Amino acid sequence: MTAELDEGPGDVTPYRNPLRDPQDRRLPRIAGPCSLVIFGVTGDLARKKLMPAVYDLANRGLLPPGFALVGFARRDYTNQDFAQIVHDSVKEHARTPFREEVWQQLSEGFRFVPGDLTDDVAFERLRETVDELDVTRGTGGNHAFYLSIPPGLFPEVVRQLSEHGLTDEKPGSWRRVVIEKPFGHDLKSARELNRVVESVFPPEAVFRIDHYLGKETVQNILALRFANEMFEPIWNSNYVDHVQITMAEDIGIGGRAGYYDGIGAARDVIQNHLLQLLALVAMEEPVSFDAWSLRQEKKKVLNAVQLPERLDLHSARGQYAAGWAGGVKVKGYLQEDGIPSTSATETFAALRVDVDTRRWAGVPFYLRTGKRLGRRVTEVAVMFKRAPHLPFTKTETEELGQNALVLRIQPDEGITIRFGAKVPGTTMEIRDVNMDFQYGGSFTESSPEAYERLILDVLLGDPPLFPQHTEVELGWKILDPVLDYWARHGKPEQYPSGDWGPDSAHEMLARDGRAWRRP
Ligand code: BG6
């Protein structure tokens, strides 16, 4: 089963020749005059991530002085009430320290538009608000609309924006739309969603968020691979035995039952974050790091992804049962508020894929993600083959494992190289040791939050870190057969909270003579 490259209508970002069009990336990238309009501003994402990121950008001097933040939601708030909401979220979640003078300047640009997404009057008010901001804050007709709302509501908002003239770009100004995942439920719905969004916004004005791409450690995959000489010669099937990509969480679904049930771990994480990580790890060197070149290489890899013939042997799914998290007793998925007791939604998913290219022939990529696992960790572990010959006795190398290069995406950001070393003493005994790079130990700057980087890039109109529609489609082409298979074959297996997933996930690797890492 192979996903095929489909050059969708979205593939129009012009190729920029870096030699003819140089850009000094070291200069601070500061957004020009503009506003950010957030739909769903009272939601969890806006409160925990988006509003704090806006403040952090302002604090770092990366927003223009007249920047405006517009909240749109079905609440009876005044501008002052909205400012208080932003204030609380910034105080609780911002990364950088609170500075009164930054806050004062930023909050002058806050506006709140109360209303329902189907309410014409509210969208008329929104249009008046952005017009007013152009005059009073000098936002210059540049407005980004962030849809932090369930995807079922995208078509209505996009229609309203268009009907009320909010998508009309005046000469020299821009309008952009930012959409959060999930981009559809499967290939068909993703295509339909894209058709609706792109019937109103041109492809280059659509910014799809996969917040993993905004993480420093994820961008560092490109630096590690393409800025260094020592890794490239071994980055292939001659030396690599397999690759494990893990995104484990210790939390349950919290208050997100409405979003999560019916979606599950594979759609929530594998379709987007894990396949993007796979693409960055497996792709060839891009001609440059502009959006067009980067996407070309990522798409080639996603196109080359092969599912195993036997999904019963090479995929696994689970659902957390009651157990322990951080020393506290926690309930199972089926007992969570808002979850039907018959739900077949998986909270753990694991899948083997192969990448059908010369570089990766015969090297399985194992992807796994889950909630209520042993601890929160995201990592890419490149596991190397064993040395072809060991001039030691069996006892001497009893504790020698496989060499590994582990990209620690979070929370303990860095890179580990694991290899065998002689245990000091009079006998030859070899044991695994780790060589570590830690961001905190090498750099004084702390890493910006993914959303800081991504919101700034939206305001700058810089697209490389945003997946293009074709990549989204390829993700669904890979996943759809797995989801279909699971839907036809019973329910996910229960695993105790605090454990590392269902038995079937361990058996899946054991069958290949391998084992999951216990990070
Ligand atoms: C989101 C998923 O995309 O990523 C959530 O929808 C998940 O279910 C979250 O909890 C994890 O993000 P991070 O950055 O904490 O790994």
Coordinates of C-alpha atoms and ligand atoms in Angstrom, one line a residue:
M1 CA 0.0 0.0 0.0
T2 CA 1.7 3.2 -1.1
A3 CA 0.5 6.8 -0.7
E4 CA 0.9 8.7 -4.0
L5 CA 2.1 12.2 -4.5
D6 CA -0.8 14.4 -5.4
E7 CA 0.3 17.9 -6.4
G8 CA -2.7 19.6 -5.0
P9 CA -3.8 23.1 -5.8
G10 CA -1.9 24.2 -2.7
D11 CA 1.5 23.8 -4.2
V12 CA 2.1 27.3 -5.4
T13 CA 4.7 28.8 -3.1
P14 CA 7.1 30.2 -5.5
Y15 CA 10.6 28.8 -5.5
R16 CA 13.1 31.4 -4.2
N17 CA 16.6 31.0 -5.3
P18 CA 18.6 31.8 -2.1
L19 CA 21.6 32.9 -4.2
R20 CA 19.7 35.6 -6.0
D21 CA 17.4 36.5 -3.1
P22 CA 19.6 36.4 0.1
Q23 CA 18.0 36.9 3.5
D24 CA 20.1 37.5 6.5
R25 CA 18.4 35.2 9.0
R26 CA 20.4 36.7 11.9
L27 CA 18.6 40.0 11.8
P28 CA 15.7 40.1 14.2
R29 CA 12.5 39.2 12.3
I30 CA 9.9 41.8 13.4
A31 CA 6.4 41.7 12.2
G32 CA 5.1 44.7 10.3
P33 CA 1.8 46.6 11.2
C34 CA -1.0 44.1 11.6
S35 CA -3.6 42.5 13.8
L36 CA -4.4 39.0 14.9
V37 CA -8.0 38.0 15.2
I38 CA -8.6 34.9 17.3
F39 CA -11.9 32.9 17.0
G40 CA -12.4 30.7 20.0
V41 CA -10.5 33.1 22.2
T42 CA -12.1 31.7 25.4
G43 CA -10.9 28.1 24.6
D44 CA -8.0 26.2 26.2
L45 CA -5.5 26.6 23.4
A46 CA -6.0 30.4 23.3
R47 CA -5.7 30.7 27.0
K48 CA -2.7 28.4 27.5
K49 CA -0.7 29.0 24.3
L50 CA -1.9 31.7 21.9
M51 CA -2.4 34.7 24.2
P52 CA 0.8 34.0 26.2
A53 CA 2.7 33.6 23.0
V54 CA 1.5 37.0 21.7
Y55 CA 2.7 38.6 25.0
D56 CA 6.0 36.9 24.8
L57 CA 6.5 38.1 21.3
A58 CA 5.7 41.7 22.4
N59 CA 8.1 41.3 25.3
R60 CA 10.8 40.2 22.9
G61 CA 10.2 43.3 20.8
L62 CA 9.0 41.3 17.8
L63 CA 5.6 42.9 17.4
P64 CA 5.0 46.3 15.9
P65 CA 4.1 49.1 18.3
G66 CA 0.5 49.4 16.9
F67 CA -0.1 45.6 17.0
A68 CA -3.8 44.7 17.8
L69 CA -5.3 41.5 19.2
V70 CA -8.9 40.9 18.6
G71 CA -10.9 38.3 20.4
F72 CA -14.1 36.9 19.0
A73 CA -16.3 34.6 21.1
R74 CA -19.9 34.0 22.2
R75 CA -19.5 35.9 25.5
D76 CA -20.8 39.2 26.7
Y77 CA -17.4 40.7 27.3
T78 CA -16.3 44.3 27.0
N79 CA -12.8 45.3 25.8
Q80 CA -11.8 45.6 29.5
D81 CA -13.1 42.2 30.4
F82 CA -11.2 40.7 27.5
A83 CA -8.0 42.5 28.6
Q84 CA -8.5 40.9 32.0
I85 CA -8.8 37.5 30.5
V86 CA -5.6 38.0 28.5
H87 CA -3.9 39.4 31.6
D88 CA -4.8 36.3 33.6
S89 CA -3.6 33.9 30.9
V90 CA -0.3 35.8 30.4
K91 CA 0.3 35.9 34.1
E92 CA -0.2 32.1 34.4
H93 CA 1.3 30.8 31.2
A94 CA 3.7 33.3 29.6
R95 CA 7.3 32.2 29.2
T96 CA 9.0 35.6 29.7
P97 CA 8.6 37.8 32.8
F98 CA 5.7 40.2 33.1
R99 CA 6.7 43.8 32.3
E100 CA 4.1 46.5 33.0
E101 CA 5.3 48.8 30.2
V102 CA 5.0 46.0 27.6
W103 CA 1.6 45.1 28.9
Q104 CA 0.4 48.7 28.8
Q105 CA 1.4 49.2 25.2
L106 CA 0.1 45.8 24.1
S107 CA -3.3 46.0 25.8
E108 CA -4.1 49.3 24.1
G109 CA -4.6 47.2 21.0
F110 CA -7.0 44.7 22.5
R111 CA -10.6 44.6 21.1
F112 CA -13.4 42.1 21.8
V113 CA -16.2 41.3 19.4
P114 CA -19.0 39.3 21.1
G115 CA -21.1 37.1 18.9
D116 CA -22.0 33.8 17.5
L117 CA -20.1 32.4 14.5
T118 CA -23.4 32.4 12.5
D119 CA -24.3 35.9 13.5
D120 CA -24.1 38.4 10.6
V121 CA -24.2 41.3 12.9
A122 CA -21.2 40.1 14.8
F123 CA -19.1 39.8 11.6
E124 CA -20.2 43.2 10.6
R125 CA -18.9 44.5 14.0
L126 CA -15.7 42.6 13.3
R127 CA -15.3 44.3 10.0
E128 CA -15.9 47.7 11.6
T129 CA -13.3 46.8 14.3
V130 CA -10.5 45.9 11.9
D131 CA -11.3 49.1 9.9
E132 CA -11.1 51.1 13.1
L133 CA -7.8 49.4 14.0
D134 CA -6.4 50.4 10.6
V135 CA -7.1 54.0 11.5
T136 CA -6.3 54.1 15.2
R137 CA -3.5 51.5 15.4
G138 CA -2.1 51.8 11.9
T139 CA -2.6 48.0 11.2
G140 CA -2.5 48.9 7.5
G141 CA -5.2 46.5 6.4
N142 CA -3.1 43.5 7.4
H143 CA -5.1 41.0 9.4
A144 CA -4.6 37.3 10.3
F145 CA -7.7 35.2 11.3
Y146 CA -6.8 32.4 13.7
L147 CA -9.4 29.7 13.8
S148 CA -9.0 28.1 17.2
I149 CA -12.3 26.4 16.9
P150 CA -13.6 22.9 16.1
P151 CA -13.0 22.2 12.4
G152 CA -16.7 21.6 11.8
L153 CA -17.1 25.3 12.2
F154 CA -14.4 26.4 9.7
P155 CA -16.7 26.5 6.7
E156 CA -19.1 28.9 8.4
V157 CA -16.4 31.2 9.6
V158 CA -14.7 31.3 6.3
R159 CA -18.0 32.0 4.5
Q160 CA -18.8 34.8 7.0
L161 CA -15.3 36.4 6.6
S162 CA -15.7 36.4 2.8
E163 CA -19.3 37.7 2.9
H164 CA -18.4 40.6 5.1
G165 CA -15.5 41.7 3.0
L166 CA -13.0 40.6 5.7
T167 CA -10.9 38.6 3.2
D168 CA -10.6 41.5 0.7
E169 CA -6.9 42.5 0.5
K170 CA -6.4 46.2 -0.3
P171 CA -3.4 46.8 -2.5
G172 CA -0.2 46.3 -0.6
S173 CA -1.9 44.7 2.4
W174 CA -2.6 41.1 3.3
R175 CA -5.3 38.8 4.9
R176 CA -4.3 35.4 6.2
V177 CA -6.1 32.5 7.8
V178 CA -4.5 30.2 10.4
I179 CA -6.1 26.8 10.9
E180 CA -5.5 24.3 13.7
K181 CA -5.5 20.6 13.3
P182 CA -7.3 18.2 12.9
F183 CA -7.3 19.0 9.2
G184 CA -10.2 16.7 8.5
H185 CA -11.1 13.2 9.8
D186 CA -9.8 11.3 6.8
L187 CA -8.6 12.0 3.3
K188 CA -12.0 12.8 1.9
S189 CA -13.0 15.2 4.6
A190 CA -9.5 16.9 4.5
R191 CA -9.9 17.5 0.8
E192 CA -13.4 19.0 1.4
L193 CA -12.1 21.2 4.2
N194 CA -9.3 22.4 2.0
R195 CA -11.7 23.1 -0.9
V196 CA -13.8 25.3 1.4
V197 CA -10.9 27.2 2.9
E198 CA -9.1 27.7 -0.5
S199 CA -12.4 28.8 -2.1
V200 CA -12.0 32.0 -0.1
F201 CA -8.3 32.3 0.7
P202 CA -5.5 31.8 -1.9
P203 CA -3.2 28.9 -0.9
E204 CA -0.3 31.1 0.1
A205 CA -2.7 32.9 2.7
V206 CA -3.5 29.6 4.4
F207 CA -1.3 28.7 7.4
R208 CA -1.9 25.2 8.8
I209 CA -0.5 24.8 12.3
D210 CA 1.4 21.7 13.3
H211 CA 2.9 23.1 16.5
Y212 CA 5.7 20.4 16.5
L213 CA 7.3 22.2 13.6
G214 CA 7.6 25.3 15.8
K215 CA 9.6 23.5 18.4
E216 CA 13.3 24.4 18.5
T217 CA 14.3 20.7 18.9
V218 CA 12.3 19.8 15.8
Q219 CA 14.0 22.4 13.7
N220 CA 17.3 21.2 15.1
I221 CA 16.8 17.9 13.3
L222 CA 17.6 19.8 10.1
A223 CA 20.6 21.5 11.7
L224 CA 21.9 18.2 13.0
R225 CA 21.5 16.4 9.7
F226 CA 22.5 19.1 7.2
A227 CA 25.0 21.3 9.1
N228 CA 27.3 18.5 10.1
E229 CA 29.4 15.9 8.3
M230 CA 29.7 13.2 10.9
F231 CA 26.1 12.0 10.8
E232 CA 25.3 11.8 7.1
P233 CA 27.6 8.8 6.2
I234 CA 25.8 6.6 8.8
W235 CA 22.2 8.0 8.2
N236 CA 21.0 5.1 6.0
S237 CA 20.2 1.4 5.9
N238 CA 23.9 0.4 5.9
Y239 CA 24.2 1.4 9.5
V240 CA 20.7 2.1 10.9
D241 CA 18.7 -0.9 12.1
H242 CA 15.5 0.9 12.8
V243 CA 14.1 4.2 14.0
Q244 CA 11.7 4.7 16.9
I245 CA 9.6 7.9 17.1
T246 CA 7.8 8.2 20.4
M247 CA 5.4 10.9 21.7
A248 CA 4.3 9.8 25.1
E249 CA 2.2 11.8 27.6
D250 CA 1.5 11.1 31.2
I251 CA -1.7 13.1 31.2
G252 CA -5.2 11.7 30.3
I253 CA -7.7 13.6 28.1
G254 CA -8.5 16.1 30.9
G255 CA -11.5 18.2 29.9
R256 CA -11.1 17.5 26.2
A257 CA -13.6 14.6 25.9
G258 CA -15.6 16.5 23.3
Y259 CA -12.6 16.9 21.0
Y260 CA -10.9 13.6 21.7
D261 CA -13.5 10.9 21.6
G262 CA -14.0 9.7 18.1
I263 CA -10.6 11.2 17.1
G264 CA -8.1 9.1 19.1
A265 CA -4.4 8.9 19.3
A266 CA -3.6 8.1 15.6
R267 CA -5.6 11.0 14.2
D268 CA -4.5 13.4 17.0
V269 CA -0.8 12.8 16.8
I270 CA 0.4 10.2 14.2
Q271 CA -1.3 11.8 11.2
N272 CA 0.5 15.1 11.9
H273 CA 3.2 15.4 14.5
L274 CA 4.8 11.9 14.1
L275 CA 4.7 11.9 10.3
Q276 CA 6.2 15.3 10.2
L277 CA 9.0 14.1 12.5
L278 CA 9.5 11.0 10.3
A279 CA 9.7 13.3 7.2
L280 CA 12.4 15.5 8.8
V281 CA 14.4 12.5 9.9
A282 CA 14.1 10.6 6.6
M283 CA 14.2 13.3 3.9
E284 CA 17.0 14.1 1.6
E285 CA 18.8 17.5 1.8
P286 CA 16.6 20.3 0.4
V287 CA 18.1 22.7 -2.1
S288 CA 17.4 25.5 0.4
F289 CA 15.2 25.9 3.5
D290 CA 12.5 27.9 1.8
A291 CA 9.0 26.5 1.9
W292 CA 9.0 25.1 -1.6
S293 CA 12.2 23.2 -1.3
L294 CA 11.5 21.9 2.2
R295 CA 8.0 20.7 1.3
Q296 CA 9.3 19.0 -1.9
E297 CA 11.6 16.8 0.2
K298 CA 9.1 16.1 2.9
K299 CA 6.5 15.1 0.3
K300 CA 8.9 12.7 -1.4
V301 CA 9.4 10.9 1.9
L302 CA 5.7 10.8 2.8
N303 CA 5.0 9.5 -0.7
A304 CA 7.5 6.7 -0.2
V305 CA 6.0 5.5 3.1
Q306 CA 4.7 1.9 2.9
L307 CA 2.3 0.3 5.3
P308 CA 2.9 -3.3 6.2
E309 CA 0.6 -5.9 4.5
R310 CA -0.3 -7.4 7.9
L311 CA -1.7 -4.6 10.0
D312 CA -2.8 -7.1 12.6
L313 CA 0.9 -7.9 13.2
H314 CA 2.4 -4.4 12.7
S315 CA 0.0 -2.0 14.4
A316 CA -1.4 -1.8 17.9
R317 CA -3.9 0.3 19.7
G318 CA -4.9 0.7 23.3
Q319 CA -7.1 2.5 25.7
Y320 CA -6.0 3.5 29.2
A321 CA -7.6 1.8 32.1
A322 CA -7.5 3.0 35.7
G323 CA -4.0 3.1 37.2
W324 CA -1.4 5.6 38.5
A325 CA 0.0 8.9 37.3
G326 CA 2.6 10.8 39.3
G327 CA 1.8 8.8 42.4
V328 CA -1.9 9.6 42.2
K329 CA -4.7 7.1 41.4
V330 CA -6.4 8.0 38.1
K331 CA -9.5 6.7 36.4
G332 CA -9.7 4.9 33.1
Y333 CA -10.7 6.5 29.7
L334 CA -14.1 5.0 29.8
Q335 CA -14.8 6.5 33.2
E336 CA -13.7 10.0 32.2
D337 CA -16.4 12.7 32.1
G338 CA -18.1 12.9 28.7
I339 CA -16.8 9.6 27.4
P340 CA -19.5 6.9 26.5
S341 CA -18.8 3.7 28.3
T342 CA -18.8 1.9 25.0
S343 CA -16.2 4.1 23.3
A344 CA -13.7 2.4 21.0
T345 CA -11.5 5.5 20.7
E346 CA -7.8 4.6 21.1
T347 CA -5.6 6.6 23.5
F348 CA -2.5 4.7 22.4
A349 CA -1.5 3.9 18.8
A350 CA 1.6 2.2 17.4
L351 CA 2.5 1.5 13.8
R352 CA 5.3 0.2 11.8
V353 CA 6.0 1.9 8.4
D354 CA 8.7 1.4 5.9
V355 CA 10.2 4.1 3.8
D356 CA 10.7 2.8 0.3
T357 CA 13.8 4.6 -0.8
R358 CA 17.4 3.7 -1.5
R359 CA 18.4 5.3 1.7
W360 CA 15.9 3.5 4.0
A361 CA 15.2 0.2 2.3
G362 CA 14.7 -2.5 5.0
V363 CA 14.8 0.0 7.9
P364 CA 11.5 0.0 9.8
F365 CA 10.2 3.2 11.4
Y366 CA 8.1 2.5 14.5
L367 CA 5.8 5.2 15.6
R368 CA 4.0 5.3 18.9
T369 CA 2.0 7.7 20.9
G370 CA -0.3 7.5 23.9
K371 CA -1.8 9.2 26.9
R372 CA -1.4 8.1 30.5
L373 CA 1.9 6.4 29.7
G374 CA 4.9 6.1 32.1
R375 CA 6.1 9.7 31.6
R376 CA 5.9 12.7 29.2
V377 CA 8.6 12.3 26.6
T378 CA 8.9 12.9 22.9
E379 CA 12.0 11.5 21.2
V380 CA 13.4 10.2 17.9
A381 CA 15.7 7.2 18.5
V382 CA 17.9 6.2 15.6
M383 CA 19.0 2.7 16.5
F384 CA 22.1 1.3 14.9
K385 CA 23.1 -2.1 13.7
R386 CA 25.4 -4.2 15.9
A387 CA 29.1 -4.3 14.9
P388 CA 29.5 -7.0 12.3
H389 CA 32.2 -8.7 14.5
L390 CA 32.9 -8.4 18.2
P391 CA 36.5 -9.5 19.2
F392 CA 35.3 -10.1 22.8
T393 CA 33.8 -13.0 24.7
K394 CA 30.1 -13.2 25.1
T395 CA 30.3 -12.4 28.8
E396 CA 32.4 -9.3 28.1
T397 CA 29.7 -7.8 26.0
E398 CA 26.7 -9.1 27.9
E399 CA 25.6 -5.5 28.8
L400 CA 26.3 -4.0 25.4
G401 CA 23.2 -2.8 23.7
Q402 CA 22.6 -1.2 20.3
N403 CA 24.3 2.1 19.6
A404 CA 21.7 4.8 19.5
L405 CA 21.4 8.5 18.6
V406 CA 18.4 9.9 20.5
L407 CA 17.0 13.3 19.6
R408 CA 15.3 14.4 22.8
I409 CA 12.5 16.6 21.5
Q410 CA 11.0 17.3 25.0
P411 CA 10.9 17.8 27.9
D412 CA 14.6 17.3 28.6
E413 CA 15.7 18.9 25.3
G414 CA 19.0 17.7 23.8
I415 CA 20.7 14.8 22.1
T416 CA 22.1 11.6 23.5
I417 CA 24.5 9.3 21.8
R418 CA 24.7 5.8 23.4
F419 CA 27.7 3.5 22.8
G420 CA 29.7 0.8 24.6
A421 CA 32.6 1.7 26.8
K422 CA 35.0 -0.4 28.9
V423 CA 34.1 -0.6 32.6
P424 CA 37.2 0.5 34.6
G425 CA 38.9 -2.5 36.1
T426 CA 41.2 -5.4 35.5
T427 CA 38.8 -7.3 33.2
M428 CA 37.4 -6.4 29.8
E429 CA 33.7 -5.6 30.5
I430 CA 31.8 -3.5 28.1
R431 CA 28.7 -1.5 29.1
D432 CA 26.5 1.2 27.5
V433 CA 27.3 4.8 28.3
N434 CA 25.6 8.0 27.2
M435 CA 27.2 11.2 25.8
D436 CA 24.8 14.1 26.2
F437 CA 24.1 17.4 24.7
Q438 CA 21.7 19.5 26.6
Y439 CA 20.3 22.8 25.3
G440 CA 20.4 24.3 28.8
G441 CA 24.1 23.5 29.2
S442 CA 25.2 24.9 25.8
F443 CA 23.0 27.9 25.2
T444 CA 22.0 30.7 27.5
E445 CA 18.9 31.6 25.5
S446 CA 15.9 29.6 26.6
S447 CA 13.9 28.1 23.7
P448 CA 10.8 30.1 22.6
E449 CA 7.5 28.3 22.7
A450 CA 6.5 26.7 19.4
Y451 CA 3.5 29.1 19.2
E452 CA 5.7 32.2 19.5
R453 CA 7.6 31.1 16.5
L454 CA 4.6 30.1 14.5
I455 CA 2.5 33.2 15.2
L456 CA 5.4 35.4 14.3
D457 CA 5.9 33.5 11.1
V458 CA 2.2 33.9 10.2
L459 CA 2.5 37.7 10.8
L460 CA 5.6 37.8 8.7
G461 CA 4.0 35.6 6.0
D462 CA 6.9 33.1 6.3
P463 CA 5.6 29.6 5.3
P464 CA 8.4 26.9 5.7
L465 CA 7.1 25.7 9.1
F466 CA 3.6 25.2 8.0
P467 CA 2.5 21.9 6.4
Q468 CA 1.0 22.3 3.0
H469 CA -2.3 20.7 2.0
T470 CA -0.5 18.0 0.0
E471 CA 1.4 16.9 3.1
V472 CA -1.8 16.7 5.0
E473 CA -3.4 14.6 2.3
L474 CA -0.4 12.3 2.3
G475 CA -0.7 11.9 6.1
W476 CA -4.3 10.7 5.6
K477 CA -3.4 8.4 2.7
I478 CA -1.0 6.7 5.0
L479 CA -3.4 6.5 8.0
D480 CA -6.8 5.9 6.4
P481 CA -6.2 2.1 5.7
V482 CA -5.0 1.7 9.3
L483 CA -8.1 3.4 10.7
D484 CA -10.3 1.4 8.4
Y485 CA -8.7 -1.8 9.6
W486 CA -9.1 -0.9 13.2
A487 CA -12.7 0.1 12.8
R488 CA -13.4 -3.4 11.3
H489 CA -11.5 -5.3 14.0
G490 CA -12.9 -4.9 17.5
K491 CA -11.9 -2.6 20.3
P492 CA -8.6 -1.3 21.6
E493 CA -6.9 -3.3 24.2
Q494 CA -6.9 -1.8 27.8
Y495 CA -3.6 -0.9 29.4
P496 CA -3.1 0.3 33.0
S497 CA -2.5 4.1 33.3
G498 CA 1.2 4.7 34.1
D499 CA 2.3 1.8 32.0
W500 CA 3.9 1.8 28.5
G501 CA 0.9 0.8 26.4
P502 CA -0.9 -2.5 25.6
D503 CA 0.8 -5.9 25.3
S504 CA 0.1 -5.9 21.6
A505 CA 2.5 -3.0 21.2
H506 CA 5.3 -4.9 22.8
E507 CA 4.5 -8.0 20.9
M508 CA 4.5 -6.0 17.6
L509 CA 8.2 -5.2 18.1
A510 CA 9.1 -8.5 19.7
R511 CA 8.0 -10.2 16.5
D512 CA 10.6 -8.2 14.6
G513 CA 13.2 -9.1 17.2
R514 CA 13.2 -5.7 18.7
A515 CA 11.9 -3.8 21.8
W516 CA 10.6 -0.4 22.5
R517 CA 12.9 1.9 24.4
R518 CA 11.8 2.8 27.9
P519 CA 12.7 6.5 27.9
Ligands
BG6_1 C1 -1.7 18.3 20.5 C2 -2.7 17.1 20.8 O1 -1.5 18.4 19.1 O2 -0.5 18.0 21.1 C3 -2.8 16.9 22.2 O3 -3.9 17.4 20.2 C4 -1.5 16.7 22.9 O4 -3.6 15.7 22.5 C5 -0.5 17.9 22.5 O5 -1.6 16.7 24.3 C6 0.9 17.7 23.0 O6 1.6 18.8 22.7 P1 3.1 18.9 23.4 O7 3.7 20.1 22.7 O8 2.9 19.1 24.9 O9 3.8 17.7 23.1

